[in-house]
Amino acid sequence: MSVEPEHPAGPARPVSRRRRFLLVTAVIVSMPLVWLGFMTLRAYFAIHEIEQRADAARVLLRDGEIDAATSEIRAIPAAAHRARAATTSVPWRAAATVPWAGAPFDTIRESTIIVDRIAATVVAPALDGGMLDILGGGGQPGQIIDVEALRAVDPVMTEIARETGAISDDAARIPAAPFPGQVNAARDQLVEQAALLATATAHAADALRVLPAFLGADEPRRYLVVFQTNAESRGTGGLMGGAGMLRIEDGGITFEDSVSNQELPLTAEPIDLGPGFDALYGRYQSTQNWQNANFSPHFPHAARIWRSIWAQHMGEDVDGVIATDPVALSHLLGVVGPVTLGDGETITKDNVVGITLNEAYFRFGDRQLARKAYLQEIAGAVMARVNAYDGPKGPLVRALATAIEEKRILAWSADPDEQAVLGSSIVGGTLPQEKSPYAHVVLNNGAGGKLDYYLERSLEYRAGPCTGDRRESHVTLRLTNTAPALDQYPDYLMGRLTPETQYAGPPGTNRTVISLFATPGARLANTYVNDRRVPLTFTNTLLGHPVFTVVVLTEPGETITVRYDLDEPARAGEATVPVQPLVDDPQVSVDVPDCGAAHAE
């Protein structure tokens, strides 16, 4: 008996051909997708490499490893070109043409083109033009900065600044994808970074135009150097503790004889700094008295006053004014090494702040002349060590940059063209003229003592949403007096020297005048000290910024909270919260929405 199969087998040949056809078709159809995936990975890894190399270069530059940083940076243009090549490939361009869904591919492609332009027309020319060579040394013995090298890179930076301006404009035109996500977030970050780069290179080009002359390339320059004592707070940092003359010629620095502040008169012919300044500080004779010259946080005010007093007393019109403090000296000592004083005492990066701002007052008591001579010896020894330093320039430049970033080195030039550049830079210490959100809390010692060495601060700036033309905001300062509970302090350290500054409290109690320089157009609603509403707050305006002032006492171990409730304009721009350079390193918290172009003026 034969059994028929339930499913007789058909001809095999037609089935095999159909499968092969489908397989080939699938391969052909998927090849562009595979290629697109490959190009996507290639673009991703290239961008990731750029980020890694840029981060590595920043660390190496910070540590003074100029050659290693240069190697990292030199590899960036090739990675940027790979990213551009991947996102301008045929499959990528084809994907970008797909309605709606292709928009992210278009955004990414245009973004990598911008990255490639930055690498090719900014990064590479900067390296080839010798920008990093300035940090690597060179120049003549005794030169802190090679001024001829600065002049050599001036035309390079001018061209780079022109190119970054065009790149920033083109970056702003990159189309955003029609739906939110990481692509648009990356695009927005690139636009922001391109704008920052354009601003930074423009400032750098301006600086290179005037720096050689400022550093004595054409003729020797003489600058009044003011050493600020942060233990007695002032708007720009601290009381003028001493001064000296700095001679700069061809980038080489010589620190000449220092002068105790007690050698300067307490009264001088006043200068006119405008009605806003007079309203705030006129009652303190601030333009006549070096002790009160820097109540204002706007450094050009202090510099012009100090220069005027110096000219009246010493008969010399200096070319400019430079201010620094012991914390900046500690940064420099970390590079050049410790110094040894005449009696064998060693001053290091770790002890210079404590010795100069606190221990010296206990050591010398009321012997002020001896203490001031001691502090001047320290400052002179550090400056001499810096001038004699012949090691790698990178770490020294980084230490200077750190001090400048912390506003512990400020500079003003009597030359209007130079000052126009300095004033707009971080070293200028100026109150900004922009109207974007701003909160600058400034402390001035209200006791004539040196207890601000013990102050610790934290700052918060909060603002509401951008739903209207104005919004509520809150600026909060928490101020802690960490002074130990001693039975007695040296009188000079305690202060309370005049009837106006007499107050009650145990030894170590401090008196602080607190001023908030707020967003232009802001109005004060309330001021609270430890949740208690303060009915009277001094209100003034300086250079367009409303100023709201209260006076507080803090006993040893006490923390007080000062809160300003404001009604301020809803403005475009990132909030700025400057940190006054005192002894502490305060915590700063900012939660202020950027109200965008719709609220720009």
XYZ file of C-alpha atoms in Angstrom:
601
model
C 0.000 0.000 0.000
C 1.416 3.341 -0.928
C 0.993 6.392 1.213
C 0.762 9.808 -0.396
C 2.496 12.628 1.410
C 0.154 15.142 3.093
C 2.079 18.102 1.565
C 3.669 17.107 -1.637
C 6.915 18.949 -2.262
C 6.725 21.536 -5.030
C 9.473 22.605 -7.305
C 12.429 23.872 -5.267
C 13.957 26.254 -7.828
C 11.275 28.995 -7.793
C 11.303 29.254 -3.958
C 15.090 29.585 -3.834
C 15.073 32.394 -6.371
C 12.417 34.317 -4.484
C 14.391 34.116 -1.218
C 17.571 35.249 -2.857
C 15.734 38.175 -4.420
C 14.269 39.212 -1.070
C 17.670 38.885 0.621
C 19.409 40.988 -1.993
C 16.645 43.581 -1.855
C 16.902 43.756 1.943
C 20.650 44.240 1.757
C 20.323 46.981 -0.840
C 17.629 48.746 1.122
C 19.486 48.464 4.446
C 22.897 49.551 3.172
C 22.116 53.302 3.465
C 20.742 52.688 6.963
C 23.877 50.778 7.965
C 26.018 53.500 6.442
C 23.973 56.134 8.262
C 24.442 54.236 11.507
C 28.161 54.024 10.889
C 28.376 57.742 10.136
C 26.347 58.490 13.257
C 28.774 56.501 15.396
C 31.707 58.157 13.682
C 30.294 61.611 14.354
C 29.520 60.682 17.963
C 32.997 59.351 18.703
C 34.610 62.350 17.000
C 32.614 64.842 19.089
C 33.331 62.780 22.208
C 37.045 62.908 21.393
C 36.892 66.686 21.030
C 35.283 67.020 24.456
C 37.830 64.692 26.072
C 40.826 66.440 24.509
C 39.503 69.887 25.394
C 38.983 68.831 29.016
C 42.439 67.274 29.153
C 44.007 70.410 27.680
C 42.333 72.611 30.291
C 43.763 70.474 33.102
C 47.214 70.407 31.534
C 47.235 74.174 31.016
C 46.187 74.632 34.629
C 49.136 72.500 35.719
C 51.553 74.265 33.407
C 52.064 71.289 31.064
C 52.127 73.440 27.943
C 53.632 70.878 25.537
C 51.186 68.148 26.558
C 48.268 70.569 26.314
C 49.416 71.592 22.849
C 49.431 67.962 21.720
C 45.857 67.495 22.906
C 44.667 70.668 21.220
C 46.450 69.872 17.945
C 44.369 66.696 17.628
C 41.068 68.572 17.878
C 40.864 69.885 14.272
C 41.214 66.358 12.825
C 38.433 65.059 15.074
C 36.224 67.993 14.166
C 36.810 67.345 10.469
C 35.809 63.671 10.919
C 32.582 64.740 12.590
C 31.809 67.125 9.740
C 32.621 64.509 7.108
C 30.290 62.028 8.794
C 27.354 64.408 8.983
C 27.755 65.705 5.432
C 27.860 62.192 3.929
C 25.274 61.066 1.345
C 23.093 58.982 3.723
C 23.127 61.731 6.325
C 22.090 64.377 3.806
C 19.388 62.026 2.537
C 18.089 61.467 6.066
C 18.002 65.224 6.605
C 15.587 65.637 3.672
C 12.902 63.460 5.279
C 10.039 65.768 6.281
C 9.903 66.501 10.038
C 11.818 63.351 11.076
C 14.927 64.526 9.214
C 15.168 67.831 11.077
C 17.526 66.531 13.822
C 19.958 65.301 11.160
C 19.969 68.781 9.631
C 20.559 70.381 13.048
C 23.422 68.016 13.840
C 25.017 68.533 10.420
C 24.966 72.325 10.724
C 26.320 72.064 14.272
C 29.300 69.916 13.259
C 30.062 72.370 10.470
C 30.320 75.103 13.105
C 32.535 72.902 15.302
C 34.792 72.194 12.337
C 35.029 75.907 11.527
C 36.014 76.679 15.096
C 38.720 74.026 14.991
C 40.040 75.057 11.573
C 39.858 78.848 11.844
C 40.306 79.407 15.577
C 42.078 76.496 17.270
C 44.644 75.751 14.553
C 45.596 79.405 13.872
C 45.893 80.062 17.605
C 48.405 77.235 17.939
C 50.285 78.090 14.768
C 50.336 81.755 15.775
C 52.117 80.960 19.038
C 49.348 81.658 21.555
C 50.424 78.896 23.936
C 54.099 79.673 23.420
C 53.538 82.798 25.507
C 52.815 80.539 28.477
C 55.765 78.296 27.860
C 58.520 80.727 28.685
C 60.914 82.528 26.413
C 61.759 86.179 26.446
C 64.589 87.806 28.326
C 65.740 86.892 31.852
C 63.580 88.625 34.420
C 60.608 88.922 32.090
C 57.364 87.693 33.596
C 55.720 88.098 30.169
C 57.416 88.295 26.778
C 55.939 91.539 25.463
C 57.333 91.055 21.968
C 55.595 87.690 21.791
C 52.368 89.450 22.747
C 52.799 91.873 19.900
C 53.549 89.032 17.502
C 50.235 87.300 18.199
C 48.203 90.517 18.084
C 47.313 90.292 14.349
C 46.544 86.586 14.713
C 44.082 87.237 17.519
C 42.509 90.120 15.619
C 41.741 87.772 12.718
C 40.517 85.056 15.087
C 38.186 87.544 16.763
C 36.759 88.532 13.382
C 36.221 84.875 12.478
C 34.599 83.940 15.798
C 32.161 86.814 15.401
C 31.056 85.423 12.036
C 30.899 81.880 13.435
C 28.718 83.037 16.326
C 26.310 84.711 13.915
C 26.105 81.563 11.777
C 25.669 79.332 14.837
C 22.640 81.346 15.874
C 21.087 80.510 12.494
C 21.313 76.724 12.981
C 17.751 75.438 12.640
C 16.263 73.825 15.728
C 14.482 70.498 15.414
C 10.664 70.761 15.597
C 10.556 68.717 18.781
C 12.537 69.077 22.038
C 15.310 66.708 22.978
C 19.060 66.263 23.288
C 19.700 67.494 19.745
C 18.187 70.896 20.462
C 19.871 71.047 23.870
C 23.256 70.429 22.223
C 22.443 72.991 19.533
C 21.546 75.627 22.157
C 24.741 74.889 24.075
C 26.805 75.299 20.905
C 25.139 78.640 20.138
C 25.874 79.830 23.656
C 29.491 78.627 23.562
C 30.041 80.235 20.154
C 28.760 83.560 21.487
C 31.005 83.297 24.559
C 33.969 82.448 22.331
C 33.282 85.481 20.148
C 33.134 87.741 23.206
C 36.270 86.225 24.748
C 38.349 86.522 21.583
C 37.170 90.088 21.031
C 38.304 90.979 24.559
C 41.581 89.120 23.999
C 42.213 91.049 20.791
C 41.599 94.325 22.610
C 43.883 93.242 25.449
C 46.721 92.297 23.102
C 46.427 95.725 21.542
C 47.143 97.550 24.819
C 48.976 95.043 27.036
C 52.486 95.533 25.614
C 52.387 99.246 26.378
C 50.851 98.584 29.818
C 53.737 96.176 30.489
C 56.377 98.751 29.592
C 57.203 97.697 26.039
C 57.516 101.280 24.785
C 58.776 102.981 27.939
C 59.035 102.081 31.624
C 55.787 102.254 33.555
C 55.339 102.992 37.254
C 52.290 101.693 39.072
C 51.091 102.249 42.595
C 50.543 98.821 44.176
C 48.052 98.683 47.030
C 48.072 95.719 49.413
C 44.528 95.202 50.671
C 43.900 93.854 54.167
C 40.873 91.578 53.848
C 40.579 91.306 57.637
C 38.991 94.775 57.475
C 36.572 94.499 54.576
C 36.120 97.113 51.895
C 34.154 97.119 48.667
C 37.085 95.993 46.513
C 38.346 93.535 49.138
C 40.070 95.120 52.119
C 41.512 98.223 53.715
C 44.641 99.700 52.142
C 47.237 98.109 54.441
C 50.297 99.378 52.636
C 51.528 100.510 49.244
C 54.568 100.355 47.048
C 55.852 101.278 43.639
C 56.005 98.734 40.843
C 58.242 99.468 37.871
C 57.547 97.457 34.724
C 59.878 97.586 31.741
C 59.699 95.169 28.792
C 57.603 92.793 30.874
C 60.102 92.710 33.736
C 58.879 93.736 37.186
C 60.799 95.544 39.905
C 59.176 96.207 43.268
C 60.572 99.435 44.655
C 60.322 100.932 48.131
C 57.095 100.249 49.985
C 55.215 102.817 52.025
C 53.210 102.292 55.199
C 49.675 103.619 55.086
C 50.547 105.685 58.157
C 52.887 107.732 55.978
C 49.941 108.909 53.890
C 47.783 111.821 55.026
C 44.231 111.176 56.189
C 43.033 114.284 54.390
C 43.666 115.377 50.837
C 42.029 117.565 48.244
C 38.868 115.775 47.051
C 38.128 114.650 43.515
C 34.719 114.514 41.844
C 33.340 111.011 41.252
C 29.762 112.072 40.631
C 26.590 112.582 42.653
C 25.897 108.857 43.066
C 29.259 108.321 44.745
C 28.840 111.399 46.928
C 25.375 110.293 48.065
C 26.721 106.914 49.174
C 30.184 107.715 50.481
C 30.556 111.494 50.685
C 29.936 111.603 54.444
C 33.006 109.384 54.925
C 35.306 111.802 53.003
C 36.074 108.838 50.750
C 37.812 110.853 48.027
C 40.126 112.457 50.611
C 40.878 109.628 53.074
C 42.803 106.518 51.949
C 41.109 104.490 54.716
C 37.705 104.933 53.075
C 38.788 105.190 49.447
C 37.508 101.740 48.464
C 34.102 101.543 50.137
C 32.739 101.346 46.589
C 33.127 97.959 44.852
C 33.837 99.808 41.574
C 37.647 99.616 41.466
C 38.201 102.673 39.208
C 36.749 104.773 42.048
C 39.359 103.519 44.517
C 42.186 103.683 41.984
C 41.508 107.293 41.081
C 41.326 108.288 44.758
C 44.557 106.486 45.674
C 46.334 107.985 42.655
C 45.145 111.458 43.652
C 46.304 111.049 47.263
C 49.660 109.640 46.099
C 50.203 112.566 43.733
C 49.379 115.102 46.433
C 51.618 113.465 49.025
C 54.457 112.039 46.923
C 54.372 114.476 43.998
C 54.180 111.710 41.358
C 51.409 110.984 38.872
C 51.632 107.201 38.541
C 50.709 105.422 35.300
C 48.096 103.311 37.027
C 47.069 101.437 40.147
C 47.230 97.714 40.901
C 45.629 96.152 43.974
C 46.281 92.720 45.449
C 45.917 90.862 48.755
C 47.518 88.075 50.860
C 45.387 85.347 49.262
C 46.816 86.298 45.855
C 50.295 86.136 47.400
C 49.518 82.610 48.601
C 48.685 81.570 45.024
C 52.031 82.951 43.827
C 53.978 81.325 46.663
C 52.467 78.004 45.631
C 54.460 78.337 42.398
C 57.643 80.216 43.269
C 58.131 78.559 46.657
C 58.467 79.958 50.209
C 60.418 83.066 51.155
C 62.672 83.596 54.166
C 62.616 86.871 56.086
C 65.588 88.590 57.634
C 65.076 86.923 61.026
C 64.868 83.473 59.422
C 61.072 83.116 59.517
C 59.668 81.196 56.550
C 56.547 82.428 54.780
C 54.726 79.816 52.710
C 51.565 79.508 50.677
C 49.928 77.846 53.682
C 50.737 80.397 56.382
C 50.915 83.769 54.596
C 47.183 84.512 54.894
C 46.905 83.603 58.571
C 50.103 85.451 59.497
C 49.362 88.676 57.657
C 45.633 88.950 58.369
C 45.406 87.634 61.927
C 48.499 86.403 63.772
C 50.429 89.638 63.255
C 47.842 91.574 65.284
C 48.279 89.233 68.253
C 52.063 89.202 67.830
C 52.588 92.968 67.695
C 49.578 94.228 69.676
C 49.511 98.022 69.596
C 52.983 98.296 68.012
C 51.518 99.281 64.684
C 54.699 100.565 63.047
C 56.530 97.319 63.793
C 53.628 95.270 62.446
C 53.355 97.313 59.272
C 57.108 97.039 58.668
C 56.803 93.283 59.106
C 53.938 93.050 56.601
C 55.813 95.224 54.113
C 58.843 92.944 54.416
C 56.656 89.944 53.583
C 55.082 91.645 50.555
C 58.449 92.812 49.267
C 60.004 89.361 49.698
C 57.195 87.684 47.764
C 57.353 90.215 44.932
C 61.134 89.822 44.715
C 60.788 86.031 44.538
C 58.208 86.299 41.765
C 60.443 88.663 39.819
C 63.422 86.305 40.144
C 61.433 83.182 39.224
C 62.946 81.390 36.223
C 60.824 78.229 36.134
C 58.032 77.299 33.696
C 55.747 80.232 33.020
C 52.591 78.123 32.779
C 52.054 77.531 36.528
C 52.886 81.154 37.318
C 50.454 82.453 34.703
C 47.831 80.062 36.059
C 48.381 81.347 39.612
C 47.995 84.909 38.378
C 44.874 83.897 36.453
C 43.382 82.307 39.584
C 44.007 85.473 41.580
C 42.439 87.545 38.796
C 39.410 85.242 38.570
C 38.916 85.699 42.324
C 39.255 89.498 41.846
C 42.347 89.502 44.053
C 44.378 91.329 41.414
C 42.770 94.467 40.027
C 44.254 97.019 37.648
C 43.474 100.535 36.468
C 45.350 102.611 33.905
C 45.589 106.375 33.697
C 45.699 106.011 29.903
C 42.078 106.289 28.653
C 42.558 103.832 25.772
C 44.130 101.225 28.038
C 41.514 101.765 30.726
C 38.713 101.274 28.202
C 40.054 97.748 27.671
C 40.970 97.031 31.294
C 37.636 98.314 32.540
C 35.698 95.843 30.413
C 37.861 92.904 31.477
C 37.829 90.764 34.601
C 40.885 92.563 35.942
C 39.078 95.916 35.833
C 36.824 95.339 38.855
C 34.037 97.499 37.436
C 30.327 97.502 38.124
C 28.718 96.228 34.901
C 26.633 98.563 32.765
C 24.420 95.750 31.431
C 20.882 95.513 32.781
C 20.736 91.728 33.170
C 19.940 90.153 36.586
C 22.545 91.154 39.143
C 23.120 90.711 42.875
C 26.380 91.888 44.437
C 26.476 91.748 48.253
C 29.252 94.018 49.550
C 30.548 94.107 53.127
C 32.313 97.083 54.659
C 33.764 96.777 58.140
C 31.804 99.029 60.466
C 34.082 98.896 63.490
C 37.520 99.934 62.323
C 38.817 96.504 63.381
C 40.231 93.360 61.797
C 37.601 90.794 62.800
C 36.456 90.173 59.223
C 39.161 87.501 59.103
C 36.636 85.340 60.967
C 33.629 85.954 58.707
C 32.099 83.153 56.636
C 29.407 83.815 54.031
C 26.862 82.019 51.910
C 24.804 83.755 49.202
C 21.544 82.928 47.458
C 19.839 84.737 44.578
C 16.354 83.531 43.650
C 13.886 85.014 41.173
C 10.425 84.143 39.932
C 9.345 83.109 36.415
C 9.336 85.363 33.362
C 5.565 85.701 33.147
C 5.444 89.487 33.078
C 7.594 92.591 32.827
C 8.566 92.341 36.511
C 9.038 89.548 39.024
C 9.762 88.933 42.685
C 13.310 88.089 43.682
C 15.133 87.339 46.919
C 18.790 87.834 47.829
C 19.897 86.116 51.036
C 23.196 86.461 52.896
C 24.090 84.158 55.778
C 26.951 85.632 57.771
C 28.776 83.674 60.480
C 31.277 85.127 62.936
C 33.721 82.296 63.683
C 35.821 84.366 66.107
C 36.791 82.363 69.214
C 35.231 83.409 72.518
C 38.337 84.983 74.076
C 38.400 87.097 77.199
C 40.387 89.736 75.392
C 41.474 90.694 71.893
C 44.126 93.242 70.925
C 42.441 96.646 70.827
C 43.563 97.320 67.271
C 42.055 94.039 66.085
C 38.761 94.725 67.907
C 38.221 98.214 66.508
C 35.356 100.277 67.971
C 37.690 103.247 67.666
C 35.226 106.135 67.225
C 31.941 107.171 68.846
C 30.154 106.233 65.622
C 31.345 102.624 65.829
C 30.904 101.981 69.555
C 28.561 99.083 70.268
C 27.804 96.462 72.892
C 28.769 92.813 72.792
C 31.406 90.410 74.121
C 34.997 90.467 72.800
C 35.012 89.330 69.191
C 31.674 90.974 68.329
C 31.774 92.388 64.822
C 29.898 95.211 63.100
C 29.262 94.964 59.360
C 27.741 97.372 56.864
C 25.988 95.229 54.232
C 25.068 96.710 50.842
C 23.221 94.957 48.039
C 23.986 96.282 44.550
C 20.927 95.045 42.668
C 19.612 94.702 39.118
C 19.059 98.103 37.465
C 15.417 99.052 37.959
C 14.943 96.824 41.025
C 12.813 98.108 43.913
C 13.143 97.026 47.532
C 10.027 95.507 49.080
C 11.341 94.370 52.474
C 14.552 93.658 54.330
C 14.712 90.994 57.030
C 17.465 90.292 59.568
C 16.940 86.880 61.196
C 13.284 86.944 60.031
C 12.746 90.311 61.684
C 11.689 93.016 59.291
C 14.061 95.985 59.288
C 12.013 99.142 58.802
C 14.823 101.455 57.737
C 17.201 100.600 54.910
C 19.493 103.129 53.254
C 18.728 103.350 49.541
C 20.942 104.916 46.892
C 21.966 104.355 43.268
C 25.490 103.912 41.898
C 26.269 103.555 38.192
C 22.696 102.491 37.506
C 22.522 99.894 40.291
C 20.144 100.416 43.223
C 21.996 100.026 46.521
C 20.231 98.834 49.694
C 22.204 98.962 52.965
C 21.752 97.587 56.476
C 24.092 97.412 59.484
C 24.348 94.240 61.595
C 26.203 92.963 64.657
C 27.436 89.375 64.996
C 28.769 87.937 68.222
C 31.380 85.141 68.277
C 29.810 81.910 67.025
C 26.641 83.662 65.816
C 25.086 83.336 62.362
C 22.715 85.991 61.064
C 20.561 85.892 57.950
C 19.880 89.008 55.904
C 17.208 88.726 53.209
C 16.298 91.348 50.657
C 12.864 90.949 49.025
C 12.861 92.748 45.692
C 10.575 93.649 42.828
C 12.852 93.667 39.805
C 12.508 93.772 36.005
C 12.265 90.415 34.225
C 15.377 90.738 32.094
C 17.234 88.697 29.522
C 20.654 87.356 30.370
C 22.310 85.046 32.845
C 22.297 86.244 36.439
C 25.584 87.634 37.760
C 26.532 87.195 41.424
C 30.029 88.619 42.023
C 31.904 87.412 45.099
C 33.703 90.074 47.122
C 37.304 88.851 47.696
C 37.563 88.360 51.451
C 39.265 85.524 53.354
C 36.530 82.894 53.049
C 35.325 80.980 49.997
C 31.553 81.460 50.196
C 28.903 79.123 48.851
C 26.841 80.744 46.100
C 23.469 79.463 44.914
C 21.626 81.009 41.959
C 18.143 80.182 40.676
C 17.215 83.000 38.311
C 15.535 82.135 34.994
C 16.911 83.853 31.902
C 13.920 85.717 30.502
C 15.287 85.583 26.945
C 15.204 87.925 23.982
C 11.601 88.972 24.608
C 12.762 90.813 27.736
C 15.989 92.275 26.334
C 16.371 96.053 26.273
